[in-house]
Amino acid sequence: MAAPGKVAAFRLPPLPTIGEIIKLFRLKALKQLSQNFLLDLRLTDKIVKQAGELKNAHVCEVGPGPGGITRSILSAGVEQLLLIEKDARFIPGLQMLSEAAPGKVRIVHGDILTYKMEKAFPKHLIKSWEDEPPDIHIIGNLPFSVSTPLIIKWLENVSKRDGPFFYGRTQMTLTFQKEVGERLTANPGSNQRSRLSVMAQHLCTVENCFVIPGQAFVPKPEVDVAVVHFTPLVQPKIQQPFELVEKVVQSAFQFRRKYCFRGIETLFPENGRLKRTEQLMMTANVDPTLRPFQLSMSQFRNLCNAYRKMCDEDPSLFVFNYREELRQKKMTRSTDQPEQTEEEN
Ligand code: SAM
């Protein structure tokens, strides 16, 4: 089937529509699995277009479901398409698509959260990190309950250059709940600026491509959906281990509406907390009265570098866990009120 609205690089033979596939294989969307399908091939083409040039590329689609996006990817003329789908009910419909594009499709019935991406593509595609991105793309419209933990896992993989980034700076085009898309791309000072903004933007160029209104899906989800494109940066903006950056950023945002000092404090044990927090803020040259969402990337970088220096001087510091300290205090002084934290999602 030719993709509407553009000249297809590969023409699939006539196939039942996605709606017919859903009926044929009785693929009722399971609400408890947050399954919402895209049936409009103009829209799936538009999503796939955000990935860039896919002619002769190797693509992994996560959560293909009834195969709308899958058809658009095949129409773009890819060399190989790996499909990873958790729900066995979709496999026969995907096999039908695979037969329509002989030799191009590999179907894996599995979970993307545990699938070993290091083995997903041929080794000859590996590019050095400093080189252009490899001809490998990841595309997916997953349930929101999967896409957010998955992007956090993949950001860690970017930082460690493993998982899908074993092959180089693999690009990703993924969907998120609109608000999560806004957080991923939010600038300092913006209401949406959060832990996710800093973690994503220090490792990748992140582009909020467009929003798909909820009514474009069947069944219609409660929220609108953002299509977000990620290209890992050659040089991360903060050159410290992922776990360290995550700890500093998470601490800073712990009390979103308070001075950043209040969150940064939680990096240190009670004994000497104030003095060490002041020392950190001073070394990093960060105004402690800024709110966490006002901090720039270079201020986060300075905080991480200064914290790293303190951890190198006192290795017990990095393993300190504020919540654990709170828990211990609560246990020993059972009459104490637990402290309220203003956690972000
Ligand atoms: N991509 C299809 C579309 O756009 O119409 C289906 C989208 S539906 C929101 C999400 C799909 O991801 C479902 O097919 C679901 O079974 C699959 N899925 C959910 N969790 C998954 C996981 N952990 N690994 C692989 N696939 C998953």
mmCIF file of C-alpha atoms and ligand atoms in Angstrom:
data_model
loop_
_atom_site.group_PDB
_atom_site.id
_atom_site.type_symbol
_atom_site.label_atom_id
_atom_site.label_comp_id
_atom_site.label_asym_id
_atom_site.label_seq_id
_atom_site.Cartn_x
_atom_site.Cartn_y
_atom_site.Cartn_z
ATOM 1 C CA MET A 1 0.000 0.000 0.000
ATOM 2 C CA ALA A 2 1.499 3.351 -0.983
ATOM 3 C CA ALA A 3 1.825 5.818 1.858
ATOM 4 C CA PRO A 4 -0.621 8.671 1.207
ATOM 5 C CA GLY A 5 0.782 12.169 0.797
ATOM 6 C CA LYS A 6 4.248 11.260 -0.430
ATOM 7 C CA VAL A 7 6.043 9.054 -2.916
ATOM 8 C CA ALA A 8 6.738 5.778 -1.107
ATOM 9 C CA ALA A 9 10.306 4.455 -1.354
ATOM 10 C CA PHE A 10 8.905 0.923 -1.140
ATOM 11 C CA ARG A 11 5.459 -0.168 -2.258
ATOM 12 C CA LEU A 12 3.705 -2.752 -0.102
ATOM 13 C CA PRO A 13 1.282 -5.016 -1.988
ATOM 14 C CA PRO A 14 -2.446 -4.403 -1.347
ATOM 15 C CA LEU A 15 -3.221 -5.303 2.269
ATOM 16 C CA PRO A 16 -6.275 -5.129 4.531
ATOM 17 C CA THR A 17 -6.524 -1.729 6.275
ATOM 18 C CA ILE A 18 -5.355 -1.470 9.896
ATOM 19 C CA GLY A 19 -9.032 -1.318 10.903
ATOM 20 C CA GLU A 20 -9.666 -4.566 9.017
ATOM 21 C CA ILE A 21 -6.590 -6.200 10.612
ATOM 22 C CA ILE A 22 -7.950 -5.233 14.041
ATOM 23 C CA LYS A 23 -11.297 -6.869 13.176
ATOM 24 C CA LEU A 24 -9.740 -9.879 11.429
ATOM 25 C CA PHE A 25 -7.488 -10.815 14.353
ATOM 26 C CA ARG A 26 -9.911 -9.526 17.039
ATOM 27 C CA LEU A 27 -7.323 -7.084 18.359
ATOM 28 C CA LYS A 28 -9.483 -5.257 20.869
ATOM 29 C CA ALA A 29 -7.325 -2.610 22.602
ATOM 30 C CA LEU A 30 -6.749 -3.598 26.214
ATOM 31 C CA LYS A 31 -7.391 -0.562 28.391
ATOM 32 C CA GLN A 32 -5.389 -2.015 31.289
ATOM 33 C CA LEU A 33 -2.360 -2.143 28.929
ATOM 34 C CA SER A 34 -3.018 1.455 27.726
ATOM 35 C CA GLN A 35 -3.306 0.295 24.129
ATOM 36 C CA ASN A 36 -4.332 3.115 21.757
ATOM 37 C CA PHE A 37 -3.919 2.539 18.062
ATOM 38 C CA LEU A 38 -3.170 4.835 15.140
ATOM 39 C CA LEU A 39 -5.206 3.912 12.075
ATOM 40 C CA ASP A 40 -4.554 6.986 9.917
ATOM 41 C CA LEU A 41 -1.592 6.262 7.646
ATOM 42 C CA ARG A 42 -1.046 9.978 6.942
ATOM 43 C CA LEU A 43 -0.372 10.421 10.638
ATOM 44 C CA THR A 44 1.878 7.361 10.905
ATOM 45 C CA ASP A 45 3.786 8.675 7.836
ATOM 46 C CA LYS A 46 4.179 12.029 9.605
ATOM 47 C CA ILE A 47 5.630 10.320 12.710
ATOM 48 C CA VAL A 48 8.027 8.226 10.646
ATOM 49 C CA LYS A 49 9.148 11.308 8.694
ATOM 50 C CA GLN A 50 10.468 12.826 11.947
ATOM 51 C CA ALA A 51 13.050 10.036 12.122
ATOM 52 C CA GLY A 52 14.775 11.456 9.007
ATOM 53 C CA GLU A 53 15.956 9.572 5.914
ATOM 54 C CA LEU A 54 15.145 5.871 6.376
ATOM 55 C CA LYS A 55 15.951 4.554 2.895
ATOM 56 C CA ASN A 56 18.190 1.492 3.422
ATOM 57 C CA ALA A 57 18.272 2.130 7.189
ATOM 58 C CA HIS A 58 17.953 -0.465 9.948
ATOM 59 C CA VAL A 59 14.983 0.342 12.140
ATOM 60 C CA CYS A 60 13.659 -1.086 15.390
ATOM 61 C CA GLU A 61 10.004 -0.414 16.066
ATOM 62 C CA VAL A 62 8.916 -0.888 19.656
ATOM 63 C CA GLY A 63 5.297 -1.852 20.315
ATOM 64 C CA PRO A 64 4.079 -2.120 16.685
ATOM 65 C CA GLY A 65 0.615 -3.389 17.757
ATOM 66 C CA PRO A 66 -1.644 -3.695 14.683
ATOM 67 C CA GLY A 67 1.123 -2.222 12.493
ATOM 68 C CA GLY A 68 0.137 1.301 11.352
ATOM 69 C CA ILE A 69 3.551 2.850 12.011
ATOM 70 C CA THR A 70 5.122 -0.402 10.773
ATOM 71 C CA ARG A 71 3.589 0.120 7.312
ATOM 72 C CA SER A 72 4.907 3.673 7.139
ATOM 73 C CA ILE A 73 8.398 2.501 8.128
ATOM 74 C CA LEU A 74 8.341 -0.187 5.426
ATOM 75 C CA SER A 75 7.070 2.315 2.867
ATOM 76 C CA ALA A 76 10.094 4.503 3.633
ATOM 77 C CA GLY A 77 12.278 1.822 2.019
ATOM 78 C CA VAL A 78 14.177 0.513 5.048
ATOM 79 C CA GLU A 79 16.713 -2.282 4.674
ATOM 80 C CA GLN A 80 15.680 -4.164 7.816
ATOM 81 C CA LEU A 81 12.897 -3.717 10.346
ATOM 82 C CA LEU A 82 13.008 -5.321 13.781
ATOM 83 C CA LEU A 83 9.635 -5.400 15.563
ATOM 84 C CA ILE A 84 9.488 -5.917 19.317
ATOM 85 C CA GLU A 85 5.962 -6.567 20.558
ATOM 86 C CA LYS A 86 4.968 -7.769 24.019
ATOM 87 C CA ASP A 87 1.368 -8.765 23.295
ATOM 88 C CA ALA A 88 1.200 -12.114 21.464
ATOM 89 C CA ARG A 89 -2.205 -11.260 19.901
ATOM 90 C CA PHE A 90 -0.468 -8.890 17.448
ATOM 91 C CA ILE A 91 2.059 -11.388 16.117
ATOM 92 C CA PRO A 92 -0.141 -12.979 13.348
ATOM 93 C CA GLY A 93 -1.043 -9.540 11.923
ATOM 94 C CA LEU A 94 2.623 -8.538 11.975
ATOM 95 C CA GLN A 95 3.519 -11.801 10.228
ATOM 96 C CA MET A 96 1.106 -10.849 7.447
ATOM 97 C CA LEU A 97 3.001 -7.557 7.062
ATOM 98 C CA SER A 98 6.307 -9.408 7.114
ATOM 99 C CA GLU A 99 5.139 -11.611 4.224
ATOM 100 C CA ALA A 100 4.263 -8.471 2.271
ATOM 101 C CA ALA A 101 7.864 -7.247 2.596
ATOM 102 C CA PRO A 102 9.897 -10.455 2.139
ATOM 103 C CA GLY A 103 13.273 -10.595 3.901
ATOM 104 C CA LYS A 104 12.865 -7.204 5.547
ATOM 105 C CA VAL A 105 11.041 -7.863 8.813
ATOM 106 C CA ARG A 106 12.139 -9.693 11.964
ATOM 107 C CA ILE A 107 9.487 -10.126 14.644
ATOM 108 C CA VAL A 108 10.367 -10.573 18.292
ATOM 109 C CA HIS A 109 7.662 -11.435 20.782
ATOM 110 C CA GLY A 110 9.262 -9.799 23.826
ATOM 111 C CA ASP A 111 9.524 -6.924 26.240
ATOM 112 C CA ILE A 112 11.534 -3.877 25.188
ATOM 113 C CA LEU A 113 12.440 -3.197 28.819
ATOM 114 C CA THR A 114 14.492 -6.418 28.953
ATOM 115 C CA TYR A 115 15.416 -6.981 25.289
ATOM 116 C CA LYS A 116 19.195 -6.933 24.680
ATOM 117 C CA MET A 117 19.577 -4.111 22.175
ATOM 118 C CA GLU A 118 23.355 -4.663 21.910
ATOM 119 C CA LYS A 119 22.553 -7.660 19.704
ATOM 120 C CA ALA A 120 19.711 -6.139 17.711
ATOM 121 C CA PHE A 121 21.612 -4.979 14.600
ATOM 122 C CA PRO A 122 24.497 -6.211 12.420
ATOM 123 C CA LYS A 123 27.954 -5.266 13.731
ATOM 124 C CA HIS A 124 29.023 -3.651 10.459
ATOM 125 C CA LEU A 125 26.652 -0.747 11.245
ATOM 126 C CA ILE A 126 28.726 0.356 14.250
ATOM 127 C CA LYS A 127 29.978 3.953 13.967
ATOM 128 C CA SER A 128 32.388 5.661 16.312
ATOM 129 C CA TRP A 129 30.731 7.998 18.800
ATOM 130 C CA GLU A 130 32.304 11.097 17.265
ATOM 131 C CA ASP A 131 31.143 10.084 13.784
ATOM 132 C CA GLU A 132 27.723 10.783 12.229
ATOM 133 C CA PRO A 133 24.891 8.718 13.825
ATOM 134 C CA PRO A 134 24.732 5.126 12.520
ATOM 135 C CA ASP A 135 22.064 4.179 9.992
ATOM 136 C CA ILE A 136 19.960 2.792 12.824
ATOM 137 C CA HIS A 137 16.734 4.285 14.144
ATOM 138 C CA ILE A 138 14.366 3.434 16.953
ATOM 139 C CA ILE A 139 10.737 4.389 16.481
ATOM 140 C CA GLY A 140 7.846 3.679 18.795
ATOM 141 C CA ASN A 141 4.426 4.588 20.052
ATOM 142 C CA LEU A 142 4.400 2.822 23.395
ATOM 143 C CA PRO A 143 2.071 3.096 26.397
ATOM 144 C CA PHE A 144 3.094 6.076 28.575
ATOM 145 C CA SER A 145 3.708 3.724 31.484
ATOM 146 C CA VAL A 146 6.503 2.174 29.382
ATOM 147 C CA SER A 147 7.862 5.137 27.392
ATOM 148 C CA THR A 148 8.919 7.212 30.423
ATOM 149 C CA PRO A 149 10.902 4.474 32.285
ATOM 150 C CA LEU A 150 12.264 3.373 28.901
ATOM 151 C CA ILE A 151 13.656 6.816 28.016
ATOM 152 C CA ILE A 152 15.307 7.048 31.449
ATOM 153 C CA LYS A 153 16.902 3.639 30.858
ATOM 154 C CA TRP A 154 17.976 4.660 27.336
ATOM 155 C CA LEU A 155 19.430 7.966 28.582
ATOM 156 C CA GLU A 156 21.571 5.908 30.946
ATOM 157 C CA ASN A 157 22.526 3.745 27.940
ATOM 158 C CA VAL A 158 23.486 6.922 26.006
ATOM 159 C CA SER A 159 25.725 7.975 28.883
ATOM 160 C CA LYS A 160 27.375 4.519 29.026
ATOM 161 C CA ARG A 161 27.322 4.011 25.246
ATOM 162 C CA ASP A 162 25.699 0.603 25.599
ATOM 163 C CA GLY A 163 22.253 -0.848 24.761
ATOM 164 C CA PRO A 164 21.094 0.715 21.441
ATOM 165 C CA PHE A 165 24.072 3.116 21.655
ATOM 166 C CA PHE A 166 26.607 0.324 21.398
ATOM 167 C CA TYR A 167 26.271 1.108 17.659
ATOM 168 C CA GLY A 168 27.004 4.841 18.083
ATOM 169 C CA ARG A 169 24.656 7.800 18.429
ATOM 170 C CA THR A 170 21.472 5.917 17.450
ATOM 171 C CA GLN A 171 18.525 8.266 16.919
ATOM 172 C CA MET A 172 15.117 7.724 18.501
ATOM 173 C CA THR A 173 11.652 8.955 17.609
ATOM 174 C CA LEU A 174 9.215 8.169 20.415
ATOM 175 C CA THR A 175 5.819 9.265 21.660
ATOM 176 C CA PHE A 176 5.041 10.534 25.156
ATOM 177 C CA GLN A 177 2.156 12.054 27.003
ATOM 178 C CA LYS A 178 2.151 15.721 25.857
ATOM 179 C CA GLU A 179 3.226 17.026 29.296
ATOM 180 C CA VAL A 180 6.192 14.630 29.361
ATOM 181 C CA GLY A 181 7.182 15.835 25.876
ATOM 182 C CA GLU A 182 7.087 19.403 27.214
ATOM 183 C CA ARG A 183 9.254 18.440 30.180
ATOM 184 C CA LEU A 184 11.777 16.698 27.948
ATOM 185 C CA THR A 185 12.330 19.874 25.933
ATOM 186 C CA ALA A 186 11.683 22.578 28.589
ATOM 187 C CA ASN A 187 14.211 25.433 28.902
ATOM 188 C CA PRO A 188 15.475 26.875 32.210
ATOM 189 C CA GLY A 189 12.869 29.131 33.800
ATOM 190 C CA SER A 190 9.956 27.303 32.227
ATOM 191 C CA ASN A 191 7.185 25.811 34.326
ATOM 192 C CA GLN A 192 7.835 22.399 32.797
ATOM 193 C CA ARG A 193 11.572 22.393 33.566
ATOM 194 C CA SER A 194 12.244 19.243 35.573
ATOM 195 C CA ARG A 195 14.659 16.435 36.288
ATOM 196 C CA LEU A 196 13.740 14.866 32.933
ATOM 197 C CA SER A 197 14.624 18.105 31.034
ATOM 198 C CA VAL A 198 18.140 18.211 32.460
ATOM 199 C CA MET A 199 18.797 14.469 32.155
ATOM 200 C CA ALA A 200 17.624 14.380 28.511
ATOM 201 C CA GLN A 201 19.186 17.647 27.332
ATOM 202 C CA HIS A 202 22.589 17.080 28.853
ATOM 203 C CA LEU A 203 22.913 13.876 26.813
ATOM 204 C CA CYS A 204 20.858 14.493 23.657
ATOM 205 C CA THR A 205 19.539 17.056 21.246
ATOM 206 C CA VAL A 206 15.834 16.756 22.032
ATOM 207 C CA GLU A 207 13.186 18.007 19.649
ATOM 208 C CA ASN A 208 9.464 18.148 20.394
ATOM 209 C CA CYS A 209 8.295 17.510 16.820
ATOM 210 C CA PHE A 210 4.507 17.818 16.966
ATOM 211 C CA VAL A 211 1.469 16.966 19.060
ATOM 212 C CA ILE A 212 -1.078 14.336 18.085
ATOM 213 C CA PRO A 213 -4.514 15.110 19.512
ATOM 214 C CA GLY A 214 -5.941 12.298 21.630
ATOM 215 C CA GLN A 215 -8.880 11.869 19.225
ATOM 216 C CA ALA A 216 -6.515 10.586 16.517
ATOM 217 C CA PHE A 217 -6.177 7.320 18.497
ATOM 218 C CA VAL A 218 -8.558 4.394 18.796
ATOM 219 C CA PRO A 219 -9.681 4.208 21.540
ATOM 220 C CA LYS A 220 -9.089 7.864 22.439
ATOM 221 C CA PRO A 221 -6.692 8.307 25.395
ATOM 222 C CA GLU A 222 -7.366 10.913 28.094
ATOM 223 C CA VAL A 223 -4.404 13.025 26.954
ATOM 224 C CA ASP A 224 -2.696 14.374 23.834
ATOM 225 C CA VAL A 225 0.518 12.800 22.605
ATOM 226 C CA ALA A 226 3.894 14.370 21.749
ATOM 227 C CA VAL A 227 6.290 12.974 19.146
ATOM 228 C CA VAL A 228 9.845 13.569 20.383
ATOM 229 C CA HIS A 229 13.109 13.029 18.497
ATOM 230 C CA PHE A 230 16.435 12.377 20.263
ATOM 231 C CA THR A 231 19.967 12.483 18.854
ATOM 232 C CA PRO A 232 22.713 11.692 21.378
ATOM 233 C CA LEU A 233 25.311 14.477 21.683
ATOM 234 C CA VAL A 234 28.948 13.778 20.831
ATOM 235 C CA GLN A 235 29.923 15.520 24.055
ATOM 236 C CA PRO A 236 27.495 15.324 27.008
ATOM 237 C CA LYS A 237 26.971 18.741 28.577
ATOM 238 C CA ILE A 238 27.826 17.321 32.016
ATOM 239 C CA GLN A 239 30.834 15.034 31.942
ATOM 240 C CA GLN A 240 30.192 12.969 35.037
ATOM 241 C CA PRO A 241 28.791 9.438 35.528
ATOM 242 C CA PHE A 242 25.051 9.064 34.924
ATOM 243 C CA GLU A 243 24.351 8.039 38.541
ATOM 244 C CA LEU A 244 26.098 11.133 39.897
ATOM 245 C CA VAL A 245 24.282 13.542 37.567
ATOM 246 C CA GLU A 246 20.978 11.829 38.336
ATOM 247 C CA LYS A 247 21.572 12.116 42.096
ATOM 248 C CA VAL A 248 22.416 15.839 41.954
ATOM 249 C CA VAL A 249 19.546 16.680 39.580
ATOM 250 C CA GLN A 250 17.015 14.602 41.496
ATOM 251 C CA SER A 251 18.073 16.209 44.790
ATOM 252 C CA ALA A 252 17.875 19.716 43.330
ATOM 253 C CA PHE A 253 14.313 19.143 42.094
ATOM 254 C CA GLN A 254 13.132 17.475 45.267
ATOM 255 C CA PHE A 255 11.609 20.743 46.477
ATOM 256 C CA ARG A 256 10.583 22.318 43.213
ATOM 257 C CA ARG A 257 9.118 25.544 44.534
ATOM 258 C CA LYS A 258 11.752 26.198 47.210
ATOM 259 C CA TYR A 259 15.263 27.646 46.859
ATOM 260 C CA CYS A 260 17.538 25.102 45.164
ATOM 261 C CA PHE A 261 19.620 25.132 48.344
ATOM 262 C CA ARG A 262 16.835 23.147 50.053
ATOM 263 C CA GLY A 263 17.035 20.235 47.624
ATOM 264 C CA ILE A 264 20.826 20.294 47.280
ATOM 265 C CA GLU A 265 21.055 19.954 51.073
ATOM 266 C CA THR A 266 19.675 16.440 50.800
ATOM 267 C CA LEU A 267 22.954 15.308 49.210
ATOM 268 C CA PHE A 268 24.592 15.527 52.633
ATOM 269 C CA PRO A 269 24.167 13.750 55.979
ATOM 270 C CA GLU A 270 22.574 15.783 58.766
ATOM 271 C CA ASN A 271 25.902 16.170 60.529
ATOM 272 C CA GLY A 272 27.592 19.049 58.684
ATOM 273 C CA ARG A 273 24.781 19.443 56.152
ATOM 274 C CA LEU A 274 24.588 23.231 56.149
ATOM 275 C CA LYS A 275 28.339 23.759 55.944
ATOM 276 C CA ARG A 276 28.792 21.255 53.112
ATOM 277 C CA THR A 277 25.841 22.626 51.148
ATOM 278 C CA GLU A 278 27.281 26.138 51.403
ATOM 279 C CA GLN A 279 30.673 24.816 50.321
ATOM 280 C CA LEU A 280 29.118 23.075 47.293
ATOM 281 C CA MET A 281 27.091 26.096 46.202
ATOM 282 C CA MET A 282 30.089 28.374 46.595
ATOM 283 C CA THR A 283 32.474 26.105 44.653
ATOM 284 C CA ALA A 284 29.848 25.729 41.916
ATOM 285 C CA ASN A 285 29.241 29.487 41.949
ATOM 286 C CA VAL A 286 25.458 28.980 42.067
ATOM 287 C CA ASP A 287 23.102 31.407 43.805
ATOM 288 C CA PRO A 288 21.401 29.244 46.482
ATOM 289 C CA THR A 289 18.205 31.308 46.269
ATOM 290 C CA LEU A 290 17.467 30.283 42.674
ATOM 291 C CA ARG A 291 14.582 27.836 42.262
ATOM 292 C CA PRO A 292 15.636 24.478 40.799
ATOM 293 C CA PHE A 293 13.746 25.123 37.546
ATOM 294 C CA GLN A 294 15.743 28.362 37.054
ATOM 295 C CA LEU A 295 19.136 26.617 37.058
ATOM 296 C CA SER A 296 20.912 26.554 33.693
ATOM 297 C CA MET A 297 22.692 23.524 32.277
ATOM 298 C CA SER A 298 26.091 25.074 33.094
ATOM 299 C CA GLN A 299 24.990 25.633 36.697
ATOM 300 C CA PHE A 300 23.983 21.965 36.925
ATOM 301 C CA ARG A 301 27.350 21.069 35.404
ATOM 302 C CA ASN A 302 29.167 23.149 38.053
ATOM 303 C CA LEU A 303 27.104 21.547 40.831
ATOM 304 C CA CYS A 304 27.890 18.037 39.532
ATOM 305 C CA ASN A 305 31.610 18.825 39.178
ATOM 306 C CA ALA A 306 31.800 20.330 42.668
ATOM 307 C CA TYR A 307 29.854 17.397 44.167
ATOM 308 C CA ARG A 308 32.176 14.957 42.375
ATOM 309 C CA LYS A 309 35.169 16.694 43.955
ATOM 310 C CA MET A 310 33.609 16.357 47.407
ATOM 311 C CA CYS A 311 32.807 12.667 46.771
ATOM 312 C CA ASP A 312 36.400 12.033 45.680
ATOM 313 C CA GLU A 313 37.586 13.578 48.952
ATOM 314 C CA ASP A 314 35.029 11.627 51.034
ATOM 315 C CA PRO A 315 33.944 8.422 49.246
ATOM 316 C CA SER A 316 31.230 7.734 51.863
ATOM 317 C CA LEU A 317 29.358 10.775 50.551
ATOM 318 C CA PHE A 318 28.104 9.306 47.276
ATOM 319 C CA VAL A 319 26.355 6.387 48.995
ATOM 320 C CA PHE A 320 24.575 8.690 51.440
ATOM 321 C CA ASN A 321 20.812 8.345 51.009
ATOM 322 C CA TYR A 322 18.633 11.123 52.388
ATOM 323 C CA ARG A 323 15.469 9.041 52.408
ATOM 324 C CA GLU A 324 17.202 6.277 54.278
ATOM 325 C CA GLU A 325 18.346 8.839 56.867
ATOM 326 C CA LEU A 326 14.743 10.028 57.195
ATOM 327 C CA ARG A 327 13.544 6.450 57.569
ATOM 328 C CA GLN A 328 16.093 5.703 60.269
ATOM 329 C CA LYS A 329 15.159 8.879 62.123
ATOM 330 C CA LYS A 330 11.509 7.981 61.923
ATOM 331 C CA MET A 331 12.203 4.547 63.314
ATOM 332 C CA THR A 332 14.291 5.784 66.231
ATOM 333 C CA ARG A 333 12.027 8.725 67.045
ATOM 334 C CA SER A 334 8.623 7.292 66.282
ATOM 335 C CA THR A 335 6.909 10.435 67.595
ATOM 336 C CA ASP A 336 8.526 12.617 64.883
ATOM 337 C CA GLN A 337 6.388 13.735 61.945
ATOM 338 C CA PRO A 338 7.783 12.477 58.584
ATOM 339 C CA GLU A 339 9.064 15.296 56.449
ATOM 340 C CA GLN A 340 6.972 16.143 53.393
ATOM 341 C CA THR A 341 8.771 16.042 50.061
ATOM 342 C CA GLU A 342 7.498 17.737 46.953
ATOM 343 C CA GLU A 343 8.559 15.091 44.515
ATOM 344 C CA GLU A 344 8.098 15.559 40.799
ATOM 345 C CA ASN A 345 6.811 12.660 38.737
HETATM 346 N N1 SAM B 1 2.313 1.246 17.634
HETATM 347 C C1 SAM B 1 0.899 0.917 17.572
HETATM 348 C C2 SAM B 1 0.120 2.105 17.067
HETATM 349 O O1 SAM B 1 0.671 3.205 17.070
HETATM 350 O O2 SAM B 1 -1.039 1.925 16.672
HETATM 351 C C3 SAM B 1 0.381 0.449 18.931
HETATM 352 C C4 SAM B 1 0.482 1.476 19.998
HETATM 353 S S1 SAM B 1 -0.071 0.934 21.601
HETATM 354 C C5 SAM B 1 -0.145 2.512 22.423
HETATM 355 C C6 SAM B 1 1.377 0.285 22.359
HETATM 356 C C7 SAM B 1 1.884 -1.035 21.862
HETATM 357 O O3 SAM B 1 3.065 -1.355 22.599
HETATM 358 C C8 SAM B 1 0.947 -2.203 22.056
HETATM 359 O O4 SAM B 1 0.955 -2.993 20.902
HETATM 360 C C9 SAM B 1 1.523 -2.965 23.240
HETATM 361 O O5 SAM B 1 1.210 -4.336 23.248
HETATM 362 C C10 SAM B 1 2.998 -2.725 23.025
HETATM 363 N N2 SAM B 1 3.810 -2.813 24.256
HETATM 364 C C11 SAM B 1 3.458 -2.413 25.493
HETATM 365 N N3 SAM B 1 4.460 -2.611 26.365
HETATM 366 C C12 SAM B 1 5.478 -3.139 25.659
HETATM 367 C C13 SAM B 1 6.788 -3.577 26.003
HETATM 368 N N4 SAM B 1 7.235 -3.479 27.254
HETATM 369 N N5 SAM B 1 7.575 -4.096 25.037
HETATM 370 C C14 SAM B 1 7.116 -4.190 23.751
HETATM 371 N N6 SAM B 1 5.882 -3.804 23.378
HETATM 372 C C15 SAM B 1 5.070 -3.288 24.305
#
